[in-house]
Tab-separated table of C-alpha atoms in Angstrom:
chain	number	residue	atom	x	y	z
L	510	MET	CA	90.687	88.486	124.361
L	511	ALA	CA	88.173	91.306	124.115
L	512	ARG	CA	85.053	90.489	126.041
L	513	GLN	CA	81.798	89.817	123.799
L	514	GLY	CA	79.278	92.028	123.123
L	515	VAL	CA	81.298	94.932	123.530
L	516	GLY	CA	80.658	97.780	121.345
L	517	ILE	CA	81.842	101.170	120.569
L	518	ASP	CA	80.144	104.022	119.332
L	519	TYR	CA	82.797	105.673	117.148
L	520	SER	CA	79.382	108.008	116.112
L	521	GLU	CA	80.765	109.705	119.839
L	522	LEU	CA	84.560	111.214	117.886
L	523	HIS	CA	81.913	113.376	115.621
L	524	ARG	CA	80.607	115.511	118.075
L	525	ILE	CA	83.533	117.423	118.032
L	526	ASP	CA	83.582	117.617	114.175
L	527	SER	CA	82.316	120.338	111.888
L	528	PRO	CA	78.863	119.262	109.681
L	529	ALA	CA	81.727	119.229	106.884
L	530	ASN	CA	84.449	117.141	108.653
L	531	ARG	CA	81.426	114.387	109.562
L	532	GLU	CA	80.610	114.350	105.668
L	533	LEU	CA	84.249	114.735	104.540
L	534	ARG	CA	85.156	111.219	106.530
L	535	LYS	CA	82.077	109.824	105.162
L	536	ASP	CA	83.610	110.037	101.900
L	537	LEU	CA	87.139	108.666	102.848
L	538	TRP	CA	86.745	105.794	104.957
L	539	PRO	CA	84.629	103.219	104.026
L	540	PRO	CA	81.896	102.173	106.132
L	541	GLY	CA	82.991	99.885	109.940
L	542	ASP	CA	86.712	102.067	109.242
L	543	ASP	CA	86.198	105.059	110.244
L	544	LEU	CA	88.083	105.290	114.161
L	545	GLY	CA	88.794	108.640	114.170
L	546	GLN	CA	92.000	108.149	113.153
L	547	HIS	CA	94.307	111.076	111.085
L	548	SER	CA	96.325	108.193	109.629
L	549	PHE	CA	95.901	106.046	106.168
L	550	TRP	CA	94.822	102.484	108.072
L	551	ARG	CA	92.105	100.955	108.618
L	552	VAL	CA	90.942	98.397	110.847
L	553	LYS	CA	93.069	95.695	109.489
L	554	ASP	CA	96.063	97.430	110.013
L	555	PHE	CA	94.926	97.889	113.646
L	556	ASP	CA	94.396	94.175	113.734
L	557	PHE	CA	97.802	93.417	112.143
L	558	LEU	CA	99.611	95.693	114.900
L	559	VAL	CA	97.885	93.855	117.543
L	560	ALA	CA	98.502	90.272	116.321
L	561	ARG	CA	102.556	91.765	115.017
L	562	LEU	CA	102.993	93.253	118.621
L	563	GLY	CA	101.439	90.268	120.589
L	564	MET	CA	99.179	91.950	122.229
L	565	SER	CA	97.284	90.786	125.203
L	566	PRO	CA	95.239	90.847	128.286
L	567	GLU	CA	99.060	90.944	130.002
L	568	THR	CA	100.160	93.399	127.895
L	569	ARG	CA	100.272	97.110	129.127
L	570	VAL	CA	100.295	99.343	125.904
L	571	LEU	CA	101.486	103.214	125.666
L	572	ASP	CA	100.088	104.975	122.609
L	573	VAL	CA	101.769	108.141	122.761
L	574	GLY	CA	99.396	110.833	120.582
L	575	SER	CA	96.355	108.899	121.297
L	576	GLY	CA	93.892	111.298	120.071
L	577	THR	CA	90.310	111.120	120.168
L	578	GLY	CA	90.899	107.452	121.239
L	579	GLY	CA	89.520	105.574	118.359
L	580	PRO	CA	92.527	103.080	117.106
L	581	ALA	CA	93.282	103.024	121.565
L	582	VAL	CA	89.794	101.371	122.242
L	583	HIS	CA	90.041	99.337	119.136
L	584	MET	CA	93.310	97.441	120.057
L	585	ALA	CA	91.981	97.068	124.048
L	586	ALA	CA	88.780	95.811	122.841
L	587	ARG	CA	90.408	93.315	120.242
L	588	SER	CA	92.947	92.394	122.271
L	589	GLY	CA	91.636	92.800	125.853
L	590	CYS	CA	95.440	94.771	126.437
L	591	ARG	CA	95.894	97.236	129.012
L	592	MET	CA	95.877	100.565	127.450
L	593	THR	CA	97.648	103.928	128.027
L	594	GLY	CA	96.771	106.813	126.164
L	595	VAL	CA	98.750	109.945	126.295
L	596	GLU	CA	97.257	113.224	124.092
L	597	VAL	CA	98.079	116.424	124.806
L	598	ASN	CA	94.601	118.246	123.805
L	599	ASP	CA	92.227	118.290	126.197
L	600	VAL	CA	89.183	117.615	123.973
L	601	GLY	CA	90.371	114.567	122.123
L	602	VAL	CA	90.990	113.395	125.781
L	603	GLY	CA	87.701	113.745	126.874
L	604	VAL	CA	86.354	112.063	123.894
L	605	ALA	CA	88.767	109.285	124.158
L	606	ARG	CA	87.355	108.526	128.027
L	607	ARG	CA	83.849	108.660	127.092
L	608	LEU	CA	84.293	106.495	123.847
L	609	ALA	CA	85.984	103.587	126.469
L	610	ALA	CA	83.590	104.272	128.932
L	611	GLY	CA	80.921	103.422	126.174
L	612	ALA	CA	82.460	100.645	125.110
L	613	GLY	CA	82.624	99.247	128.727
L	614	LEU	CA	86.545	99.127	128.838
L	615	GLU	CA	87.146	101.522	131.628
L	616	ASP	CA	88.642	99.200	134.270
L	617	ARG	CA	91.207	98.139	131.649
L	618	VAL	CA	91.507	102.042	129.370
L	619	ALA	CA	92.454	105.044	130.664
L	620	PHE	CA	93.705	108.781	128.815
L	621	ILE	CA	95.834	110.921	130.694
L	622	GLU	CA	96.491	114.669	129.061
L	623	ALA	CA	99.965	115.247	128.929
L	624	ASP	CA	103.036	116.517	127.199
L	625	ALA	CA	104.489	112.922	125.801
L	626	MET	CA	107.976	114.535	126.244
L	627	HIS	CA	107.566	114.919	129.977
L	628	MET	CA	105.040	111.449	131.115
L	629	PRO	CA	103.323	111.477	134.076
L	630	LEU	CA	104.511	107.238	133.828
L	631	GLN	CA	106.472	105.651	136.059
L	632	ASP	CA	109.508	103.897	134.486
L	633	ALA	CA	109.444	100.753	133.089
L	634	SER	CA	105.959	100.349	133.106
L	635	PHE	CA	104.614	99.302	129.547
L	636	ASP	CA	105.670	96.202	127.845
L	637	ILE	CA	104.646	98.024	124.415
L	638	ALA	CA	104.509	101.842	122.949
L	639	ILE	CA	103.109	102.442	119.628
L	640	SER	CA	102.265	105.840	118.056
L	641	MET	CA	100.211	106.414	115.056
L	642	ASN	CA	101.393	109.261	112.788
L	643	VAL	CA	101.773	112.441	115.025
L	644	MET	CA	105.948	111.847	114.882
L	645	ASN	CA	106.148	114.748	112.938
L	646	VAL	CA	104.734	116.777	115.226
L	647	PHE	CA	107.883	116.324	117.685
L	648	GLU	CA	110.956	119.030	117.053
L	649	ASP	CA	113.068	116.861	119.328
L	650	LYS	CA	112.297	113.318	118.184
L	651	VAL	CA	115.126	111.973	120.415
L	652	GLY	CA	114.263	113.639	123.421
L	653	LEU	CA	110.949	111.607	122.769
L	654	PHE	CA	112.111	108.372	122.060
L	655	ARG	CA	114.640	108.575	124.950
L	656	GLU	CA	111.439	109.262	127.051
L	657	VAL	CA	109.770	106.492	125.216
L	658	ARG	CA	112.655	104.202	126.409
L	659	ARG	CA	112.280	104.907	130.046
L	660	VAL	CA	108.600	104.147	130.266
L	661	LEU	CA	109.464	100.525	128.741
L	662	ARG	CA	110.417	97.791	130.283
L	663	PRO	CA	113.743	96.343	129.368
L	664	GLY	CA	112.883	93.916	126.105
L	665	GLY	CA	109.584	95.998	125.465
L	666	THR	CA	108.479	96.943	121.966
L	667	TRP	CA	108.657	100.508	120.292
L	668	ALA	CA	106.582	100.947	117.032
L	669	PHE	CA	105.707	103.899	115.442
L	670	LEU	CA	103.710	104.967	111.916
L	671	SER	CA	105.045	107.839	110.311
L	672	GLY	CA	105.508	109.540	107.155
L	673	THR	CA	108.931	109.828	105.725
L	674	PHE	CA	109.908	112.887	103.495
L	675	ASP	CA	113.210	112.965	101.686
L	676	PHE	CA	113.082	116.262	100.506
L	677	ALA	CA	116.413	117.612	98.081
L	678	PRO	CA	118.011	120.864	97.561
L	679	GLY	CA	115.781	123.280	95.800
L	680	ASP	CA	112.968	121.658	97.316
L	681	GLU	CA	111.886	125.262	99.524
L	682	GLU	CA	108.779	125.416	97.755
L	683	ILE	CA	107.281	122.505	97.841
L	684	ARG	CA	108.087	122.469	101.812
L	685	GLU	CA	106.327	126.061	102.122
L	686	ARG	CA	103.509	124.446	100.782
L	687	LEU	CA	103.331	121.627	102.683
L	688	ALA	CA	103.810	123.599	105.672
L	689	ARG	CA	101.310	126.137	104.316
L	690	GLY	CA	98.367	123.385	104.192
L	691	TYR	CA	98.851	121.777	106.976
L	692	ALA	CA	98.863	124.392	109.141
L	693	ILE	CA	100.512	123.616	112.588
L	694	PRO	CA	104.288	122.603	112.659
L	695	GLN	CA	105.831	119.874	110.885
L	696	TYR	CA	108.868	118.450	111.564
L	697	THR	CA	109.975	115.964	109.078
L	698	ASP	CA	112.109	113.454	108.730
L	699	THR	CA	113.387	110.981	106.492
L	700	LEU	CA	113.472	106.951	107.505
L	701	ALA	CA	118.227	107.039	107.724
L	702	GLY	CA	116.792	110.110	109.988
L	703	TYR	CA	114.494	108.190	112.131
L	704	LYS	CA	116.745	104.785	112.540
L	705	ALA	CA	119.478	107.394	113.587
L	706	LYS	CA	117.796	108.982	116.586
L	707	LEU	CA	116.392	105.675	117.330
L	708	ARG	CA	119.647	104.925	117.910
L	709	GLU	CA	120.870	107.462	119.870
L	710	ALA	CA	117.952	106.985	122.258
L	711	GLY	CA	119.417	103.368	123.277
L	712	PHE	CA	116.801	101.270	120.753
L	713	VAL	CA	117.620	98.788	118.533
L	714	ILE	CA	115.998	98.187	115.234
L	715	ASP	CA	113.950	95.641	114.625
L	716	GLU	CA	111.806	95.951	110.913
L	717	VAL	CA	110.618	98.440	109.304
L	718	ILE	CA	107.554	98.213	106.897
L	719	GLU	CA	107.317	100.664	104.089
L	720	TYR	CA	103.745	101.648	102.964
L	721	ILE	CA	102.980	103.269	99.357
L	722	SER	CA	100.108	102.837	97.446
L	723	GLU	CA	97.803	102.364	100.126
L	724	PHE	CA	98.490	105.925	101.431
L	725	ARG	CA	98.787	107.104	97.527
L	726	ASP	CA	95.567	106.063	97.624
L	727	THR	CA	93.979	107.296	100.386
L	728	MET	CA	96.383	110.806	100.153
L	729	GLN	CA	94.049	110.849	96.933
L	730	ARG	CA	90.738	110.292	98.598
L	731	TRP	CA	91.938	113.227	101.229
L	732	LEU	CA	92.003	115.355	97.948
L	733	GLU	CA	88.697	114.392	96.175
L	734	ALA	CA	86.777	114.833	99.839
L	735	TRP	CA	88.412	117.998	100.483
L	736	THR	CA	87.555	118.664	96.844
L	737	ARG	CA	84.186	118.090	96.810
L	738	HIS	CA	83.756	119.273	99.759
L	739	ARG	CA	85.609	122.665	99.728
L	740	ASP	CA	82.681	125.181	99.657
L	741	ALA	CA	81.048	123.878	103.270
L	742	ILE	CA	85.084	123.215	104.425
L	743	ALA	CA	85.630	126.645	103.405
L	744	ARG	CA	82.384	128.172	104.973
L	745	GLU	CA	83.843	127.306	108.334
L	746	GLN	CA	87.602	126.902	107.971
L	747	GLY	CA	87.882	129.986	105.817
L	748	GLU	CA	88.582	129.857	101.948
L	749	GLU	CA	92.239	130.494	102.012
L	750	GLN	CA	93.024	127.561	104.703
L	751	THR	CA	91.326	125.410	102.704
L	752	ASP	CA	92.393	126.209	99.605
L	753	TYR	CA	95.646	125.455	100.730
L	754	HIS	CA	95.324	122.486	102.460
L	755	ILE	CA	93.781	120.915	98.775
L	756	ILE	CA	97.350	122.381	97.225
L	757	TYR	CA	98.711	120.166	100.797
L	758	PHE	CA	97.266	117.277	99.250
L	759	THR	CA	98.289	117.436	95.300
L	760	THR	CA	101.443	118.425	97.205
L	761	TYR	CA	101.822	115.633	98.379
L	762	LEU	CA	100.618	112.400	96.322
L	763	ALA	CA	103.820	114.577	93.726
L	764	MET	CA	106.418	113.989	96.450
L	765	ILE	CA	105.005	110.342	96.698
L	766	ASP	CA	104.680	109.542	92.864
L	767	ALA	CA	108.142	111.395	93.189
L	768	GLY	CA	109.873	108.798	95.733
L	769	LYS	CA	110.114	111.472	97.757
L	770	ALA	CA	107.219	110.534	100.528
L	771	SER	CA	106.381	107.229	102.106
L	772	ASN	CA	104.980	106.068	105.146
L	773	HIS	CA	107.007	103.748	107.449
L	774	LEU	CA	105.956	101.668	110.412
L	775	VAL	CA	109.232	101.277	112.175
L	776	ILE	CA	109.375	98.146	114.760
L	777	ALA	CA	112.290	98.454	117.898
L	778	HIS	CA	112.748	97.041	121.111
L	779	ARG	CA	114.882	98.518	124.257
L	780	PRO	CA	117.017	96.288	124.845
L	781	GLU	CA	117.889	94.230	127.758
């Protein structure tokens, strides 16, 4: 387990944030729940994942798309595991490394700036691989899954959390509203699509957990926070993009209510 007295200064996460984003996140997360995550999960959910996947001091864990590192550092502190985060953004990697050092975990936690499609990691070098709500930025998901499979030992676990969408014919305007609001390309998938791609990449699917009400509640809080701080955000990011992002949240909520969007934790393993 984690060493006694290890403290994580999550204020470091917000030194790369704008003043408006700092205020927005205060509204979004209850005290103690802001790990810098871009997900609806809270501390209790990351603790659940630690227990569900059996992270321990003997476990080697890979976090694909680790961002600014808050969840990875938290899970390493909770479990004592050896954690490696892979992140393509150099600013995120820098913040994550400072977080790990500030928590006294630099001997067990490392962050690498790299493309997850081509990770500079040895074959079969991890027991567990995880990813938290970044799957939709990968266009070639089968290729990503094969790369994750490569670095997992036989029998190793691959668990990822991702939004899923069931678009219907005629939903082109909805797709456009979501694309304008998110601002970076999104390559969404259905749960059935994820299952098929995992099997194609050589994984065996073990469990799927769907999140609906908790996910919706967080999306509603995002909408309320963006609406409340709209003018301050617009001064930093521009009025057009700010308003597009608010429309993104209202559109996403309507998709959830129509049964066309939710979030899934998918757990699979590399066969022996």
